[in-house]
CSV table of C-alpha atoms in Angstrom, one decimal:
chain,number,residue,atom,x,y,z
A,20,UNK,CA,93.9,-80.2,32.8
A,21,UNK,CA,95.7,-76.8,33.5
A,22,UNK,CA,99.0,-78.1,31.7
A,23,UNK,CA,96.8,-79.5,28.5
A,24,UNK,CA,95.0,-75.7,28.8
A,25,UNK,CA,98.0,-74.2,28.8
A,26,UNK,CA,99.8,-75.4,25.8
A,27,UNK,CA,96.6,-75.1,23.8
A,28,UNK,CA,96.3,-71.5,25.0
A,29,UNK,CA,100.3,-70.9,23.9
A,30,UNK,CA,99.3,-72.2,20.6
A,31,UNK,CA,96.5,-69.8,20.4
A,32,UNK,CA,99.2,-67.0,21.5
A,33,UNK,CA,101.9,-67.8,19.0
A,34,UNK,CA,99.7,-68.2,16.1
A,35,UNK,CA,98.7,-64.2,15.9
A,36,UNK,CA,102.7,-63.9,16.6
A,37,UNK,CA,103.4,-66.1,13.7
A,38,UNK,CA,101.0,-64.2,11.1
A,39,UNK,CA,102.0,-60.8,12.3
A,40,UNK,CA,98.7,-60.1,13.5
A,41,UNK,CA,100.1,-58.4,16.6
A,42,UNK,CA,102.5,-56.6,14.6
A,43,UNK,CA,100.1,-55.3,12.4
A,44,UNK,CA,97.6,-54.0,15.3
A,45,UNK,CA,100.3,-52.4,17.2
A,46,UNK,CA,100.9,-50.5,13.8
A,47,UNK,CA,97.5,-49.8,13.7
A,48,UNK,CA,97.2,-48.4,17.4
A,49,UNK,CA,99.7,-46.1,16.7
A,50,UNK,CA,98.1,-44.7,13.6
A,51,UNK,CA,94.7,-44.3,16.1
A,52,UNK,CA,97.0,-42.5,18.7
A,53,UNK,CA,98.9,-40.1,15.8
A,54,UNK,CA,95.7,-39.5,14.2
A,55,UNK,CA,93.3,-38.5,16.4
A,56,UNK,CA,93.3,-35.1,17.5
A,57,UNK,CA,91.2,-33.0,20.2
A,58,UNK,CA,89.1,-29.3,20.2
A,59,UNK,CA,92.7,-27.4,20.8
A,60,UNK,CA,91.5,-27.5,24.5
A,61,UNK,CA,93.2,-28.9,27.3
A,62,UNK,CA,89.4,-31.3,28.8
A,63,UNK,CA,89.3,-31.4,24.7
A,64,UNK,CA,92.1,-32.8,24.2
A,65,UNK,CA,92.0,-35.4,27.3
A,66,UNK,CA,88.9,-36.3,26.4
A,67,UNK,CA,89.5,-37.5,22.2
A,68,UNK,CA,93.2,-39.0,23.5
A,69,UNK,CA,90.9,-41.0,26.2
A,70,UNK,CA,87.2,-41.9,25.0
A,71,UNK,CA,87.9,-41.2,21.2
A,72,UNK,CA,91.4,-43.2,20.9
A,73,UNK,CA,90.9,-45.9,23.5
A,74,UNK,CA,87.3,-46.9,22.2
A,75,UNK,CA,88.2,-47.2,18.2
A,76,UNK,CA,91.3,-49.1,19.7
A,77,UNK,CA,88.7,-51.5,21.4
A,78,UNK,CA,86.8,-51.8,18.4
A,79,UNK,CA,89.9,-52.9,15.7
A,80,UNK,CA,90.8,-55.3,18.6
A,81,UNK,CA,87.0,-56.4,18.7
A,82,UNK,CA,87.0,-57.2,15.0
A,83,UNK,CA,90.4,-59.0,14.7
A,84,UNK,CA,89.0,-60.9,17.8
A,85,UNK,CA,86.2,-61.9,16.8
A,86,UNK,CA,87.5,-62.8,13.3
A,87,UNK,CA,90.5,-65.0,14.5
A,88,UNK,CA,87.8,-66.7,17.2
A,89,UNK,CA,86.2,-68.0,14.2
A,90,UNK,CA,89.2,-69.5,12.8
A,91,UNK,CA,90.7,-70.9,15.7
A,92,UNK,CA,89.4,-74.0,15.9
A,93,UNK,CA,87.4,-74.0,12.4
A,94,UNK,CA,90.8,-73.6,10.1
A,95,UNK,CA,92.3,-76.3,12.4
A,96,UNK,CA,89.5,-78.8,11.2
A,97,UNK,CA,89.2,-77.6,7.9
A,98,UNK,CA,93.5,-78.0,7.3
A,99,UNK,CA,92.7,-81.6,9.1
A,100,UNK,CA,95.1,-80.3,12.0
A,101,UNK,CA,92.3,-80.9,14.3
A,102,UNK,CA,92.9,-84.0,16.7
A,103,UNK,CA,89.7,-85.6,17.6
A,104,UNK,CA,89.0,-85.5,21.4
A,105,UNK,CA,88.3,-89.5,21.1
A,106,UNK,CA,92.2,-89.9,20.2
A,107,UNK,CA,93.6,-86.7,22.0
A,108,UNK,CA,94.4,-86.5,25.5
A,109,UNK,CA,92.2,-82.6,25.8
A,110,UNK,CA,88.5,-82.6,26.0
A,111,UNK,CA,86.3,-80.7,23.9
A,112,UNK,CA,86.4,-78.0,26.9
A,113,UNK,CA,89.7,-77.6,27.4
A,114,UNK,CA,90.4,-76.7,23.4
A,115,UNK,CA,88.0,-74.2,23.4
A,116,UNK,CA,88.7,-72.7,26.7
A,117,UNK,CA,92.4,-72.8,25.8
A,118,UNK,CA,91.3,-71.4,22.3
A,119,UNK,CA,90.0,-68.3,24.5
A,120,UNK,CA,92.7,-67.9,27.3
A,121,UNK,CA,95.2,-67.1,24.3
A,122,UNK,CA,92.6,-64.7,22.5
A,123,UNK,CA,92.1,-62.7,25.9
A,124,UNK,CA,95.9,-62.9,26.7
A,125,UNK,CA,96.7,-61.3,23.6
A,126,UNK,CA,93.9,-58.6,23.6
A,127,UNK,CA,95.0,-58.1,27.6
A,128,UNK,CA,98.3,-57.3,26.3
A,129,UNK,CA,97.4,-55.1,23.4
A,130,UNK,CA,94.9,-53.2,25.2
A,131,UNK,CA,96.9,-52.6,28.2
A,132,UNK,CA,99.8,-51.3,25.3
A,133,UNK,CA,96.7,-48.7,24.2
A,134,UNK,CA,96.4,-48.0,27.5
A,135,UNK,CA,99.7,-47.2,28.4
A,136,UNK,CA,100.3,-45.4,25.0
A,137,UNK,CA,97.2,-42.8,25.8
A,138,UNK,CA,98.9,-42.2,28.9
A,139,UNK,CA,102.1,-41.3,27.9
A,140,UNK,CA,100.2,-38.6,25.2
A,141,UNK,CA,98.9,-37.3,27.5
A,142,UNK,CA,101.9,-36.6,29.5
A,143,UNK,CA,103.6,-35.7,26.4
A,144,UNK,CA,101.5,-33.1,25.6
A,145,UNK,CA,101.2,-31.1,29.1
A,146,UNK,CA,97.8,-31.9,29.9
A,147,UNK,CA,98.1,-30.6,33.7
A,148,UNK,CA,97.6,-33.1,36.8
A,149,UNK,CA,93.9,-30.7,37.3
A,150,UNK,CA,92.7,-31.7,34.6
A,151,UNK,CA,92.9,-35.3,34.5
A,152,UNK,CA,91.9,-35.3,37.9
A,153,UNK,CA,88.6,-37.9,38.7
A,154,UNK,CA,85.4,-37.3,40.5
A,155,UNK,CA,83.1,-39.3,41.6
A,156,UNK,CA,79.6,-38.6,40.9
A,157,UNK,CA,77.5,-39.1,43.9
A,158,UNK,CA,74.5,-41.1,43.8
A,159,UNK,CA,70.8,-39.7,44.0
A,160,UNK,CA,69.2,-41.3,47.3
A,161,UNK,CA,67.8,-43.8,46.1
A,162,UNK,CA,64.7,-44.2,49.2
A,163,UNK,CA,64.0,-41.0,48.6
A,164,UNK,CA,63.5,-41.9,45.2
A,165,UNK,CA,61.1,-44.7,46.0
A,166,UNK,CA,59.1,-42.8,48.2
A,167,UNK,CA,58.1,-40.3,45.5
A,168,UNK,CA,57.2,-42.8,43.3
A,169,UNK,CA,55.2,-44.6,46.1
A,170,UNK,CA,53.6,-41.7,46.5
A,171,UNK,CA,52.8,-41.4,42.7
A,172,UNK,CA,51.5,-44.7,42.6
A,173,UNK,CA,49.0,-43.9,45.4
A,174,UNK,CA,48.1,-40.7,43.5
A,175,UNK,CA,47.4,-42.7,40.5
A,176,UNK,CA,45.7,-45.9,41.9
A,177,UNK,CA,42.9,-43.2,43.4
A,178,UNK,CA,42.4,-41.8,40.4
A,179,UNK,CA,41.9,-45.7,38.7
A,180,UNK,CA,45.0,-44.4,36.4
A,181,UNK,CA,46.5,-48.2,37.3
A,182,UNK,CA,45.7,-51.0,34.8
A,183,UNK,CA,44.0,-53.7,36.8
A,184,UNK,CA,46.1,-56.4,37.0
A,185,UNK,CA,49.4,-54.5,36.8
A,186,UNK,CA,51.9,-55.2,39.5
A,187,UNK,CA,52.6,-52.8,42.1
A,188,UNK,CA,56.3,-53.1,41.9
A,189,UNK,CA,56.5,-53.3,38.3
A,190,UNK,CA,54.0,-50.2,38.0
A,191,UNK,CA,56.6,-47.9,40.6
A,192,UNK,CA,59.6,-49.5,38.6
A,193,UNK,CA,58.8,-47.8,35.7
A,194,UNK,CA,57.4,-44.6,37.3
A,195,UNK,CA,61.1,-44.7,38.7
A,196,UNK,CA,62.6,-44.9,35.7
A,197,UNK,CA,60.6,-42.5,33.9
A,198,UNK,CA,61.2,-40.2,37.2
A,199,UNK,CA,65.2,-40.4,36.6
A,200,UNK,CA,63.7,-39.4,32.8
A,201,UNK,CA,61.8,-37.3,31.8
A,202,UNK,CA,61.6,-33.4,32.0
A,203,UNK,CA,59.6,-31.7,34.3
A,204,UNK,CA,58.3,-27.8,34.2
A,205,UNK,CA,59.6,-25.9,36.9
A,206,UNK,CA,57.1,-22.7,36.9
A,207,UNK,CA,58.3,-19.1,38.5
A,208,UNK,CA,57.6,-19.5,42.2
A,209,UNK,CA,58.2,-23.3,42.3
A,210,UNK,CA,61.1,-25.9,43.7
A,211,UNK,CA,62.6,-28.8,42.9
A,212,UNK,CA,64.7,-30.9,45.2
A,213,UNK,CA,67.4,-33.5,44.9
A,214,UNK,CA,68.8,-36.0,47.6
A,215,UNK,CA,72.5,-37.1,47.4
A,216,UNK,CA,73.1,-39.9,49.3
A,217,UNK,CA,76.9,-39.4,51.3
A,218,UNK,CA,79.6,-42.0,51.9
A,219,UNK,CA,81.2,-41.6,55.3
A,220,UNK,CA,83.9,-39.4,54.5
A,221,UNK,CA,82.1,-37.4,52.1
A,222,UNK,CA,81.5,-34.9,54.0
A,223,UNK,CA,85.1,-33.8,54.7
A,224,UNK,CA,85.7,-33.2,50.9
A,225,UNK,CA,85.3,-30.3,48.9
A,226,UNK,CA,82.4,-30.3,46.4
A,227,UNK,CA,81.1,-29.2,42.9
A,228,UNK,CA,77.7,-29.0,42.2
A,229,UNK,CA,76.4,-28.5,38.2
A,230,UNK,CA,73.2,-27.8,37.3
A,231,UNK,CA,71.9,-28.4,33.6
A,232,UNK,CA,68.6,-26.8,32.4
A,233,UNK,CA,66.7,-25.8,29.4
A,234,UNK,CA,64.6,-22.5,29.5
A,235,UNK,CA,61.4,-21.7,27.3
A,236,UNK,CA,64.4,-20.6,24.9
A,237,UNK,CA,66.3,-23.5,24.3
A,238,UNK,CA,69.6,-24.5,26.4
A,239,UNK,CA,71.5,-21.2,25.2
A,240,UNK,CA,69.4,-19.1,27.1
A,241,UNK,CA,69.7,-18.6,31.0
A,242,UNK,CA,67.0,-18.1,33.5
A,243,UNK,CA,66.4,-16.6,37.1
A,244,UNK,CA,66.1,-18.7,40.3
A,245,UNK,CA,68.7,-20.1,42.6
A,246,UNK,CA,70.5,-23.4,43.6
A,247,UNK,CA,70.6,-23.7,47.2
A,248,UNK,CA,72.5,-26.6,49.1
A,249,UNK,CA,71.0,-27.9,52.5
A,250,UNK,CA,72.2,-30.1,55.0
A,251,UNK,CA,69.9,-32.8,56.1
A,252,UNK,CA,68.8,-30.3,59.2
A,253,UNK,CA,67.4,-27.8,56.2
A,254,UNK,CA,70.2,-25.6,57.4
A,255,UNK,CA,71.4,-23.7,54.2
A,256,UNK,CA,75.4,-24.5,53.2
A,257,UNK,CA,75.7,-22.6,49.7
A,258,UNK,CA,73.9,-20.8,47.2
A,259,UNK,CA,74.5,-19.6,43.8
A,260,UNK,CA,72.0,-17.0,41.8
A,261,UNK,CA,71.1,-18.1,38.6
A,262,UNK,CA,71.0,-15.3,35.5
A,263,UNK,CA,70.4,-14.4,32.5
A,264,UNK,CA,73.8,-14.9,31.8
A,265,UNK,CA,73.6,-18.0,32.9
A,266,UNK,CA,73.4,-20.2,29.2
A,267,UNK,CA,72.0,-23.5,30.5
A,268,UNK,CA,74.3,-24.5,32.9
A,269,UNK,CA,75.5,-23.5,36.3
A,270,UNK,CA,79.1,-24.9,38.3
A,271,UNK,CA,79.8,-24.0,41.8
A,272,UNK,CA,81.9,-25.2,44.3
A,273,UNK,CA,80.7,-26.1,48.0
A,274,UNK,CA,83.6,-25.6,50.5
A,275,UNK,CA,84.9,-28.9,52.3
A,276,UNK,CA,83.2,-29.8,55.5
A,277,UNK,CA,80.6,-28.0,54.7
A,278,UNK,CA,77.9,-30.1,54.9
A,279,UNK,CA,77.1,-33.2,57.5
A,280,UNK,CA,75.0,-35.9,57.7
A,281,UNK,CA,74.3,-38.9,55.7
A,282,UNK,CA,72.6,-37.1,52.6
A,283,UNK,CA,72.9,-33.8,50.8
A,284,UNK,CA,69.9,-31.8,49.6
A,285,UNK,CA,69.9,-29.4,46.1
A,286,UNK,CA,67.1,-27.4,45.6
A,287,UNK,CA,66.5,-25.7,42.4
A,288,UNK,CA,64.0,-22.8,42.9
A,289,UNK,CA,62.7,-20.7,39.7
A,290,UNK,CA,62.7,-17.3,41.1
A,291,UNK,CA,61.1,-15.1,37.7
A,292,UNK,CA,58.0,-13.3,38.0
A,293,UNK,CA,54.7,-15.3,37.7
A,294,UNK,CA,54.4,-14.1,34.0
A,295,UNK,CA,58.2,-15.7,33.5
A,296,UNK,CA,58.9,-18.6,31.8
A,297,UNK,CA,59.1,-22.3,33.0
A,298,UNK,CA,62.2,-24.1,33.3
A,299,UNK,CA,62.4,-27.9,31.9
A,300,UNK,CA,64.6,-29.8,34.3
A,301,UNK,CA,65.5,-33.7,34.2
A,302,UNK,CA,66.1,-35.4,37.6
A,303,UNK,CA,68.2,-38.0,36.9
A,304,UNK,CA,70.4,-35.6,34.7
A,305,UNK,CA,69.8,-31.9,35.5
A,306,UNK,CA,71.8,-31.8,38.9
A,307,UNK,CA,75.1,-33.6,39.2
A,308,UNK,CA,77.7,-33.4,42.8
A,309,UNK,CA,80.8,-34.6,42.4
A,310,UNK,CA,83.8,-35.1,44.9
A,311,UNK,CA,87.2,-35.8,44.2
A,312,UNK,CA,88.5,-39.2,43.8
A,313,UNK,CA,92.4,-39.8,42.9
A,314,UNK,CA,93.7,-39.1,39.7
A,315,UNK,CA,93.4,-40.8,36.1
A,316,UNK,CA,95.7,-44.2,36.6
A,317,UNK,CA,93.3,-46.0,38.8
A,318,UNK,CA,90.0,-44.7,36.3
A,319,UNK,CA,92.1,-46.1,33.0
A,320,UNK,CA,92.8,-49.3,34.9
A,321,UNK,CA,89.3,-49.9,35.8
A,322,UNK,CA,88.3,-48.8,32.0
A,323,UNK,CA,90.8,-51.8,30.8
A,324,UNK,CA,89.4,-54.2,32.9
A,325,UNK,CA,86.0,-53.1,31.1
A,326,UNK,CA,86.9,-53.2,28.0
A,327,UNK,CA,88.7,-56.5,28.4
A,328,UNK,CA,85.4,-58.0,29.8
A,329,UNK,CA,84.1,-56.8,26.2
A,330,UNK,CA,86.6,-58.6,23.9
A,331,UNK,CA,86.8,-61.8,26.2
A,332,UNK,CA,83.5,-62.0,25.4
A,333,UNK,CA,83.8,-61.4,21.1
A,334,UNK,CA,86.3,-63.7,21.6
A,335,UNK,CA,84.2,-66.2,23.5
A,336,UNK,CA,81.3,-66.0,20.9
A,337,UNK,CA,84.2,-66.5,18.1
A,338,UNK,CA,85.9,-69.6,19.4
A,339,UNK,CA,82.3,-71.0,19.7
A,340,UNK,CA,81.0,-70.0,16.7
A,341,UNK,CA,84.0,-71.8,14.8
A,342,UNK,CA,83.5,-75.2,17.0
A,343,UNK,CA,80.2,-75.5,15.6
A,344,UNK,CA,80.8,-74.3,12.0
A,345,UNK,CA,83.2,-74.1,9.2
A,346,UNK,CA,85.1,-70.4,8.6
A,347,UNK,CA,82.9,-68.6,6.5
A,348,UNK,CA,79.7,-69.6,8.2
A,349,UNK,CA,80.8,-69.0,11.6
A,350,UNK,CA,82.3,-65.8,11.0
A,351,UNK,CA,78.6,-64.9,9.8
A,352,UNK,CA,77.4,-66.3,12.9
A,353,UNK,CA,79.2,-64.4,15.2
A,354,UNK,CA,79.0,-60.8,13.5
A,355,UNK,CA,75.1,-61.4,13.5
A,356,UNK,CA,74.9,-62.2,17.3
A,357,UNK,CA,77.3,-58.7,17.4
A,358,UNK,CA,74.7,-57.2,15.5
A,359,UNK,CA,71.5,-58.6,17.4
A,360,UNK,CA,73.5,-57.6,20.7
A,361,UNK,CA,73.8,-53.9,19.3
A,362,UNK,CA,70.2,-53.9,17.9
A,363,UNK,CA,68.9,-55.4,21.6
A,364,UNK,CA,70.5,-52.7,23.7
A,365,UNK,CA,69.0,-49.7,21.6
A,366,UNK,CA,65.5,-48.7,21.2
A,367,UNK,CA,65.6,-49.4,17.1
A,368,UNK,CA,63.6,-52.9,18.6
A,369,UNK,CA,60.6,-50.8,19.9
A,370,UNK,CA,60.6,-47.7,17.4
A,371,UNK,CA,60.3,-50.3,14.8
A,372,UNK,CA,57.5,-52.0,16.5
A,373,UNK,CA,55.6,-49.1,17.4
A,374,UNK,CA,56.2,-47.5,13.5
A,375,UNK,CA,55.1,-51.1,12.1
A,376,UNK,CA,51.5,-50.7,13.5
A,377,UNK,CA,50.7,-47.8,11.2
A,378,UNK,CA,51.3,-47.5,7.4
A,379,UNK,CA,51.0,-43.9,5.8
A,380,UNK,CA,49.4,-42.5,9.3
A,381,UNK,CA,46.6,-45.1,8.8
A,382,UNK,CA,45.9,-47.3,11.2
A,383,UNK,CA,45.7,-51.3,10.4
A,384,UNK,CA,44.3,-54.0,12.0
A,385,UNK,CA,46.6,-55.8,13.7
A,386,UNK,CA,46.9,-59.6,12.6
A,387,UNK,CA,48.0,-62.8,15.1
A,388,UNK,CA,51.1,-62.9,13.6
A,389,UNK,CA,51.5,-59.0,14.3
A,390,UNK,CA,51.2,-60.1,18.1
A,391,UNK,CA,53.3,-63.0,18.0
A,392,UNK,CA,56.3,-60.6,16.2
A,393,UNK,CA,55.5,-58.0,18.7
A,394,UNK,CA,56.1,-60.2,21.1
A,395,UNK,CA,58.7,-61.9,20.0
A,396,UNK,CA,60.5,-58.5,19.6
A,397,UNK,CA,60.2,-56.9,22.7
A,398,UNK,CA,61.0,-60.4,24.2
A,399,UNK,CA,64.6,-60.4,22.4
A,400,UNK,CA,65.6,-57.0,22.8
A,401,UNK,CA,64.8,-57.2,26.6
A,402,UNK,CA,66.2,-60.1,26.8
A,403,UNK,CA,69.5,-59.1,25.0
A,404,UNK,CA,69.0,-55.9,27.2
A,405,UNK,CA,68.8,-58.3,30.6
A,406,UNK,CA,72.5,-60.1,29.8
A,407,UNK,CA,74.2,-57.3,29.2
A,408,UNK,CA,73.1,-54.8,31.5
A,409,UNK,CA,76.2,-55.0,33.2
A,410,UNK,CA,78.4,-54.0,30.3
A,411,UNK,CA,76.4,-51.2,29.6
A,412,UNK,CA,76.4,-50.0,33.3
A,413,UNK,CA,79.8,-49.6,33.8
A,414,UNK,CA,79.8,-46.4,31.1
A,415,UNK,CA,83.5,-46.8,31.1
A,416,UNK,CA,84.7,-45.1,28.3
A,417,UNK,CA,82.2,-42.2,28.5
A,418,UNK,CA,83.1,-41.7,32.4
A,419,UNK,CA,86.9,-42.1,31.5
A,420,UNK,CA,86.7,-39.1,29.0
A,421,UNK,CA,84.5,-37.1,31.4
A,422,UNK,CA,87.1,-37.6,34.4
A,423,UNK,CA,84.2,-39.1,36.1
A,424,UNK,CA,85.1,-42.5,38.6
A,425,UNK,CA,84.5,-45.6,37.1
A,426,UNK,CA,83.1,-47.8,39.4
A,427,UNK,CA,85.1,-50.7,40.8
A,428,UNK,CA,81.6,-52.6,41.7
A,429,UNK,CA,80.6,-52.3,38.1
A,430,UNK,CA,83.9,-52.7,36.5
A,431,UNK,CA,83.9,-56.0,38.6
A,432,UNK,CA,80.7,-56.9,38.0
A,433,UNK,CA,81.3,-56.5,34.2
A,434,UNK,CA,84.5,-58.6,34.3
A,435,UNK,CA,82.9,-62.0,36.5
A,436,UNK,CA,79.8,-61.6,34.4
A,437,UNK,CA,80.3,-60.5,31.0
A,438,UNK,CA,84.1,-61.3,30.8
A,439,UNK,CA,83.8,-64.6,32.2
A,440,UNK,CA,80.6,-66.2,32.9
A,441,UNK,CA,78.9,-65.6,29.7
A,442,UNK,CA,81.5,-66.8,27.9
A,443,UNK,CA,82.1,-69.9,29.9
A,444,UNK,CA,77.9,-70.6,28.2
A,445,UNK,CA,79.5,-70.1,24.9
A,446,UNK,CA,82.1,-72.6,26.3
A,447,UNK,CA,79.3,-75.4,27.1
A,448,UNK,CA,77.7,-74.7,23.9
A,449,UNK,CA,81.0,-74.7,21.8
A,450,UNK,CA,82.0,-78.4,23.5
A,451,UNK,CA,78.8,-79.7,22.6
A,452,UNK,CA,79.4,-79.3,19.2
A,453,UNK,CA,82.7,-80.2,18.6
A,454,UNK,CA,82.0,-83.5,20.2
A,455,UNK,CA,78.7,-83.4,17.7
A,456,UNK,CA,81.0,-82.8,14.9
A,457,UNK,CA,83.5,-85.6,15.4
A,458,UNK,CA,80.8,-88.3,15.6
């Protein structure tokens, strides 16, 4: 099996070589890396070369995958160069899997060339070892988490604000999310805290603490009140005063060693008079702590093992798409499952369900089919949501640009799942019907 795999997956690797594909894409990645050009600032310019360059690179490749997908195995039985499996020693498997190994070996190649390319830019242009330093972003604690909406719930189930019937967990599930969420008022005189949870040897490196708000005045505008940073004894490590001056974001620095313990505490406290203004703060976004965490090799590594996961997958739904139809219908296929992926992952799904109950502001009664399209709706996009979760957790390009750690769990976790078990699905469905088409 692995030598009949093999030559079909060389096949699939000299055919772009033979067309020039390659050539041309190459040309093409250079044009992306000459073209594109940053703010005239040094985290500018790291940031276009990186996230900017690097994603519309994964997109051309995206397209030229998906598009030769389509035609590997569809122009071979169109041009009647298709041996049927009954006569040829490879199963209906082994073509299409070797039909895929080439596409991802190719796209491997080229991407890692991208890669590679950005780097050397950036070297080229001077962009100091500071600032392409990583941090990693620690984590909000997430018991602490669950005990606030625990208490929530409780709060809420006295006051028969639950709807009977509802799950407990799935009722503090979404009171989590919308905790991580939405913006709360902080008035003058009142707190708000935030648990880190610590790693180990967390404690032993330095740290930088940001801290995003919006005033009654918009994000431009600053405020007055203090960031404070506890241990987990309450014993106060740093503090930074927040001004006027201050135009929606604060960035301090909290000396290594500083604190210890398992967990860090941030507490925001709004310090105007009582006739001051509120301050709108966000808990899963308003207060970030970072720590260092190597430099920007290791994060573009784990970005192109992301993004790989991503085109092994266009190149899976491709390949399939052309088992089971001719060229021009398959290549319709597959951008319209691309589509339905992009649709399912946004909230278009839901604002178009929730804008479809009313018509001119009036409210209409809602007909059975209404419900069964409402349904069906939500049903897909959480659905398309579910399978590819991971893909969307790993953040890679955004975290890249933002010399923010990617994560090797969720870089891994991207590449078994959506680099290689969803498209060994598309691999089932793909066998099925070639064999269907040769009967």
């Amino acid at each position: 099996m692995i030598r009949r795999v093999a030559a079909i997956a060389l096949l699939g690797i000299r055919a772009p070589l033979r067309s020039r594909l390659v050539l041309g894409l190459l040309a093409l990645l250079a044009v992306i890396l000459a073209g594109i050009r940053g703010d005239g600032t040094a985290q500018g310019e790291m940031r276009m070369l990186l996230t900017w360059t690097l994603g519309v690179a994964a997109g051309v490749l995206g397209a030229a995958t998906l598009w030769a997908g389509c035609a590997a195995v569809a122009s071979d039985i169109e041009a009647g160069r298709h041996a049927p499996t009954a006569v040829s020693p490879a199963r209906p498997f082994e073509i299409w899997l070797g039909r895929w190994l080439g596409l991802v070996v190719v796209n491997g190649a080229l991407l890692l060339v991208a890669v590679a390319a950005a780097f050397a830019q950036l070297k080229i242009k001077g962009i100091s070892s500071e600032v392409t330093s990583v941090s990693r972003r620690l984590e909000l604690d997430a018991a602490t988490l669950r005990t606030e909406a625990e208490r929530l719930f409780a709060h809420a189930q006295s006051q028969g604000a639950v709807p009977a019937g509802a799950s407990k967990d799935d009722v503090i599930a979404s009171i989590e999310k919308d905790l991580l969420t939405a913006h709360f008022p902080v008035e003058p005189g009142q707190s708000r805290q935030w648990v880190f949870a610590l790693r180990p040897d967390d404690d032993a490196l330095a740290m930088t603490v940001k801290f995003k708000f919006l005033s009654s005045f918009g994000a431009s505008s600053g405020c007055e009140g203090e960031c404070a940073v506890l241990d987990p004894a309450g014993d106060v490590m740093s503090v930074r005063r927040i001004n006027e001056d201050d135009k929606g974001e604060v960035v301090f620095d909290v000396p290594a060693g500083s604190v210890k313990g398992p967990a860090l505490k941030v507490v925001f406290t709004n310090t105007a008079a009582a006739d001051g203004m509120a301050v709108l703060v966000q808990h899963g976004d308003s207060m970030t702590v970072t720590v260092p965490d190597g430099g920007v090799v290791r994060n573009m590594l784990k970005c192109w093992i992301a993004l790989l996961a991503v085109l092994s997958l266009l190149a899976a739904i491709g390949v399939a798409c052309g088992a089971m139809f001719s060229f021009p219908v398959a290549a319709f296929t597959a951008s319209a499952l691309v589509l339905i992926a992009i649709v399912g992952r946004s909230d278009l799904v839901e604002e178009g369900v929730e804008a479809g109950h009313s018509h001119d502001g009036a409210a209409r009664e809602e007909t059975a089919f209404d419900h069964a399209l409402d349904a069906f709706s939500r049903s897909m996009s959480s659905a398309v949501a579910t399978a590819l979760m991971p893909m969307s957790e790993v953040e890679a390009l955004d975290r890249l640009g933002d010399g923010i750690a990617i994560s090797p769990r969720a870089a891994l976790k991207s590449a078994l799942y959506t680099g290689l078990l969803l498209p060994l699905g598309f691999g089932v469905l793909a066998a099925l019907a070639l064999r269907r088409r040769e009967l």
